[in-house]
């Protein structure tokens, strides 16, 4: 649950600053940026994001239950404990943004995640340090 709760290797100094991983290869699998398949992905991403917001009380309640007496690192310590992870998760749902602006913001998340430099650096580091394929 770490990444979903705002936890990343290296903490504040992490290369991995993208909201989610969307490499060139992922987009190529969908036949490219302008393909109907990728446009369908964008539409489904926005729809999913809107539904996550719509059901945010349920999702936030479930996270709060998971946090109770948890030993998971993403819920403990000074960086993540005392409700910090829950607040970060709530912020990622953009509940403070009016509904009429959410589609544009969700699409911006896709645009920012695509071929993100930090993701590429992190993948190269993982390949170098652990032999993970990139």
PDB file of C-alpha atoms in Angstrom:
ATOM      1  CA  UNK A   1       0.000   0.000   0.000  1.00  0.00           C
ATOM      2  CA  UNK A   2       3.015   2.255   0.319  1.00  0.00           C
ATOM      3  CA  UNK A   3       2.933   4.035  -3.029  1.00  0.00           C
ATOM      4  CA  UNK A   4      -0.839   4.580  -2.897  1.00  0.00           C
ATOM      5  CA  UNK A   5      -0.376   6.182   0.517  1.00  0.00           C
ATOM      6  CA  UNK A   6       2.348   8.528  -0.708  1.00  0.00           C
ATOM      7  CA  UNK A   7       5.321   6.432   0.364  1.00  0.00           C
ATOM      8  CA  UNK A   8       8.192   6.057  -2.081  1.00  0.00           C
ATOM      9  CA  UNK A   9      11.728   4.695  -1.841  1.00  0.00           C
ATOM     10  CA  UNK A  10      14.004   7.557  -0.853  1.00  0.00           C
ATOM     11  CA  UNK A  11      11.094   9.414   0.762  1.00  0.00           C
ATOM     12  CA  UNK A  12      11.287  13.137  -0.072  1.00  0.00           C
ATOM     13  CA  UNK A  13      14.391  12.546  -2.198  1.00  0.00           C
ATOM     14  CA  UNK A  14      12.784   9.928  -4.419  1.00  0.00           C
ATOM     15  CA  UNK A  15      13.141  10.122  -8.191  1.00  0.00           C
ATOM     16  CA  UNK A  16       9.645   8.651  -8.418  1.00  0.00           C
ATOM     17  CA  UNK A  17       7.515  11.812  -8.248  1.00  0.00           C
ATOM     18  CA  UNK A  18       4.930  10.908 -10.849  1.00  0.00           C
ATOM     19  CA  UNK A  19       1.365  10.262  -9.726  1.00  0.00           C
ATOM     20  CA  UNK A  20       1.489   6.894 -11.464  1.00  0.00           C
ATOM     21  CA  UNK A  21       3.699   5.029 -13.921  1.00  0.00           C
ATOM     22  CA  UNK A  22       2.891   5.597 -17.588  1.00  0.00           C
ATOM     23  CA  UNK A  23       5.907   4.765 -19.730  1.00  0.00           C
ATOM     24  CA  UNK A  24       6.275   5.166 -23.486  1.00  0.00           C
ATOM     25  CA  UNK A  25       6.077   1.369 -23.706  1.00  0.00           C
ATOM     26  CA  UNK A  26       2.685   1.308 -21.963  1.00  0.00           C
ATOM     27  CA  UNK A  27       1.353   3.862 -24.435  1.00  0.00           C
ATOM     28  CA  UNK A  28       2.863   1.948 -27.369  1.00  0.00           C
ATOM     29  CA  UNK A  29       0.931  -1.130 -26.199  1.00  0.00           C
ATOM     30  CA  UNK A  30      -2.204   0.973 -26.662  1.00  0.00           C
ATOM     31  CA  UNK A  31      -1.117   1.852 -30.225  1.00  0.00           C
ATOM     32  CA  UNK A  32       0.258   5.303 -29.402  1.00  0.00           C
ATOM     33  CA  UNK A  33      -0.793   8.597 -27.873  1.00  0.00           C
ATOM     34  CA  UNK A  34      -3.391   9.501 -30.519  1.00  0.00           C
ATOM     35  CA  UNK A  35      -4.876   6.033 -30.996  1.00  0.00           C
ATOM     36  CA  UNK A  36      -8.527   5.246 -30.243  1.00  0.00           C
ATOM     37  CA  UNK A  37      -7.343   2.674 -27.691  1.00  0.00           C
ATOM     38  CA  UNK A  38      -5.299   5.242 -25.767  1.00  0.00           C
ATOM     39  CA  UNK A  39      -8.175   7.720 -25.949  1.00  0.00           C
ATOM     40  CA  UNK A  40     -10.374   5.001 -24.434  1.00  0.00           C
ATOM     41  CA  UNK A  41      -7.799   4.587 -21.641  1.00  0.00           C
ATOM     42  CA  UNK A  42      -7.956   8.335 -20.981  1.00  0.00           C
ATOM     43  CA  UNK A  43     -11.755   8.229 -20.856  1.00  0.00           C
ATOM     44  CA  UNK A  44     -11.765   5.238 -18.500  1.00  0.00           C
ATOM     45  CA  UNK A  45      -9.105   6.841 -16.293  1.00  0.00           C
ATOM     46  CA  UNK A  46     -11.238   9.967 -15.893  1.00  0.00           C
ATOM     47  CA  UNK A  47     -14.367   7.883 -15.256  1.00  0.00           C
ATOM     48  CA  UNK A  48     -12.520   5.830 -12.645  1.00  0.00           C
ATOM     49  CA  UNK A  49     -11.173   8.956 -10.995  1.00  0.00           C
ATOM     50  CA  UNK A  50     -14.658  10.478 -10.827  1.00  0.00           C
ATOM     51  CA  UNK A  51     -16.006   7.259  -9.303  1.00  0.00           C
ATOM     52  CA  UNK A  52     -13.181   7.175  -6.751  1.00  0.00           C
ATOM     53  CA  UNK A  53     -14.149  10.705  -5.720  1.00  0.00           C
ATOM     54  CA  UNK A  54     -17.822   9.773  -5.609  1.00  0.00           C
ATOM     55  CA  UNK A  55     -17.009   6.869  -3.285  1.00  0.00           C
ATOM     56  CA  UNK A  56     -14.313   8.684  -1.337  1.00  0.00           C
ATOM     57  CA  UNK A  57     -15.997   8.302   2.047  1.00  0.00           C
ATOM     58  CA  UNK A  58     -15.973   4.523   1.639  1.00  0.00           C
ATOM     59  CA  UNK A  59     -12.360   4.467   0.423  1.00  0.00           C
ATOM     60  CA  UNK A  60     -11.158   6.819   3.160  1.00  0.00           C
ATOM     61  CA  UNK A  61     -13.042   4.794   5.767  1.00  0.00           C
ATOM     62  CA  UNK A  62     -11.389   1.597   4.565  1.00  0.00           C
ATOM     63  CA  UNK A  63      -7.952   3.202   4.760  1.00  0.00           C
ATOM     64  CA  UNK A  64      -8.727   4.451   8.250  1.00  0.00           C
ATOM     65  CA  UNK A  65      -9.667   0.902   9.289  1.00  0.00           C
ATOM     66  CA  UNK A  66      -6.434  -0.444   7.771  1.00  0.00           C
ATOM     67  CA  UNK A  67      -4.466   2.158   9.738  1.00  0.00           C
ATOM     68  CA  UNK A  68      -5.856   1.082  13.105  1.00  0.00           C
ATOM     69  CA  UNK A  69      -2.999  -0.430  15.119  1.00  0.00           C
ATOM     70  CA  UNK A  70      -1.191  -1.123  11.846  1.00  0.00           C
ATOM     71  CA  UNK A  71       2.496  -1.886  11.666  1.00  0.00           C
ATOM     72  CA  UNK A  72       2.697  -1.141   7.935  1.00  0.00           C
ATOM     73  CA  UNK A  73       5.423   1.466   7.379  1.00  0.00           C
ATOM     74  CA  UNK A  74       3.078   3.556   5.219  1.00  0.00           C
ATOM     75  CA  UNK A  75       0.889   4.173   8.295  1.00  0.00           C
ATOM     76  CA  UNK A  76       3.495   4.637  11.035  1.00  0.00           C
ATOM     77  CA  UNK A  77       6.302   6.919  12.125  1.00  0.00           C
ATOM     78  CA  UNK A  78       6.698  10.646  11.837  1.00  0.00           C
ATOM     79  CA  UNK A  79       6.423  10.757   8.034  1.00  0.00           C
ATOM     80  CA  UNK A  80       3.253   8.698   7.666  1.00  0.00           C
ATOM     81  CA  UNK A  81       1.678   8.161  11.091  1.00  0.00           C
ATOM     82  CA  UNK A  82      -0.949  10.194  12.937  1.00  0.00           C
ATOM     83  CA  UNK A  83      -3.228  10.367   9.914  1.00  0.00           C
ATOM     84  CA  UNK A  84      -0.621  11.814   7.523  1.00  0.00           C
ATOM     85  CA  UNK A  85      -1.121   8.964   5.035  1.00  0.00           C
ATOM     86  CA  UNK A  86      -4.886   9.319   5.200  1.00  0.00           C
ATOM     87  CA  UNK A  87      -4.654  13.061   4.503  1.00  0.00           C
ATOM     88  CA  UNK A  88      -2.284  12.461   1.577  1.00  0.00           C
ATOM     89  CA  UNK A  89      -4.676   9.882   0.139  1.00  0.00           C
ATOM     90  CA  UNK A  90      -7.554  12.319   0.541  1.00  0.00           C
ATOM     91  CA  UNK A  91      -5.528  15.015  -1.241  1.00  0.00           C
ATOM     92  CA  UNK A  92      -4.807  12.636  -4.122  1.00  0.00           C
ATOM     93  CA  UNK A  93      -8.568  12.309  -4.642  1.00  0.00           C
ATOM     94  CA  UNK A  94      -8.703  16.095  -5.192  1.00  0.00           C
ATOM     95  CA  UNK A  95     -11.868  16.477  -3.147  1.00  0.00           C
ATOM     96  CA  UNK A  96     -11.205  20.221  -2.908  1.00  0.00           C
ATOM     97  CA  UNK A  97     -11.535  20.595  -6.703  1.00  0.00           C
ATOM     98  CA  UNK A  98     -15.011  21.381  -8.102  1.00  0.00           C
ATOM     99  CA  UNK A  99     -16.521  18.542 -10.149  1.00  0.00           C
ATOM    100  CA  UNK A 100     -16.514  20.587 -13.359  1.00  0.00           C
ATOM    101  CA  UNK A 101     -12.697  20.865 -13.185  1.00  0.00           C
ATOM    102  CA  UNK A 102     -11.914  17.251 -12.331  1.00  0.00           C
ATOM    103  CA  UNK A 103     -11.826  15.885 -15.879  1.00  0.00           C
ATOM    104  CA  UNK A 104      -9.206  18.430 -16.908  1.00  0.00           C
ATOM    105  CA  UNK A 105      -7.162  17.715 -13.755  1.00  0.00           C
ATOM    106  CA  UNK A 106      -7.360  13.940 -14.254  1.00  0.00           C
ATOM    107  CA  UNK A 107      -6.242  14.299 -17.872  1.00  0.00           C
ATOM    108  CA  UNK A 108      -3.373  16.481 -16.660  1.00  0.00           C
ATOM    109  CA  UNK A 109      -2.286  13.624 -14.362  1.00  0.00           C
ATOM    110  CA  UNK A 110      -2.036  11.387 -17.427  1.00  0.00           C
ATOM    111  CA  UNK A 111      -0.075  14.015 -19.350  1.00  0.00           C
ATOM    112  CA  UNK A 112       2.327  14.543 -16.446  1.00  0.00           C
ATOM    113  CA  UNK A 113       2.825  10.823 -15.843  1.00  0.00           C
ATOM    114  CA  UNK A 114       3.629  10.012 -19.463  1.00  0.00           C
ATOM    115  CA  UNK A 115       7.324   9.217 -19.901  1.00  0.00           C
ATOM    116  CA  UNK A 116       8.091  11.000 -16.609  1.00  0.00           C
ATOM    117  CA  UNK A 117      11.803  11.653 -16.172  1.00  0.00           C
ATOM    118  CA  UNK A 118      11.781  10.548 -12.529  1.00  0.00           C
ATOM    119  CA  UNK A 119      10.133   7.260 -13.449  1.00  0.00           C
ATOM    120  CA  UNK A 120      12.761   6.649 -16.108  1.00  0.00           C
ATOM    121  CA  UNK A 121      15.596   7.438 -13.665  1.00  0.00           C
ATOM    122  CA  UNK A 122      14.085   5.187 -11.013  1.00  0.00           C
ATOM    123  CA  UNK A 123      13.718   2.326 -13.512  1.00  0.00           C
ATOM    124  CA  UNK A 124      17.360   2.741 -14.561  1.00  0.00           C
ATOM    125  CA  UNK A 125      18.438   2.760 -10.922  1.00  0.00           C
ATOM    126  CA  UNK A 126      16.430  -0.424 -10.233  1.00  0.00           C
ATOM    127  CA  UNK A 127      18.002  -2.044 -13.281  1.00  0.00           C
ATOM    128  CA  UNK A 128      21.496  -1.077 -12.138  1.00  0.00           C
ATOM    129  CA  UNK A 129      21.066  -1.941  -8.452  1.00  0.00           C
ATOM    130  CA  UNK A 130      18.767  -4.972  -8.603  1.00  0.00           C
ATOM    131  CA  UNK A 131      18.894  -6.164 -12.188  1.00  0.00           C
ATOM    132  CA  UNK A 132      15.220  -5.361 -12.824  1.00  0.00           C
ATOM    133  CA  UNK A 133      14.405  -5.302 -16.515  1.00  0.00           C
ATOM    134  CA  UNK A 134      13.445  -1.994 -18.086  1.00  0.00           C
TER     135      UNK A 134
END
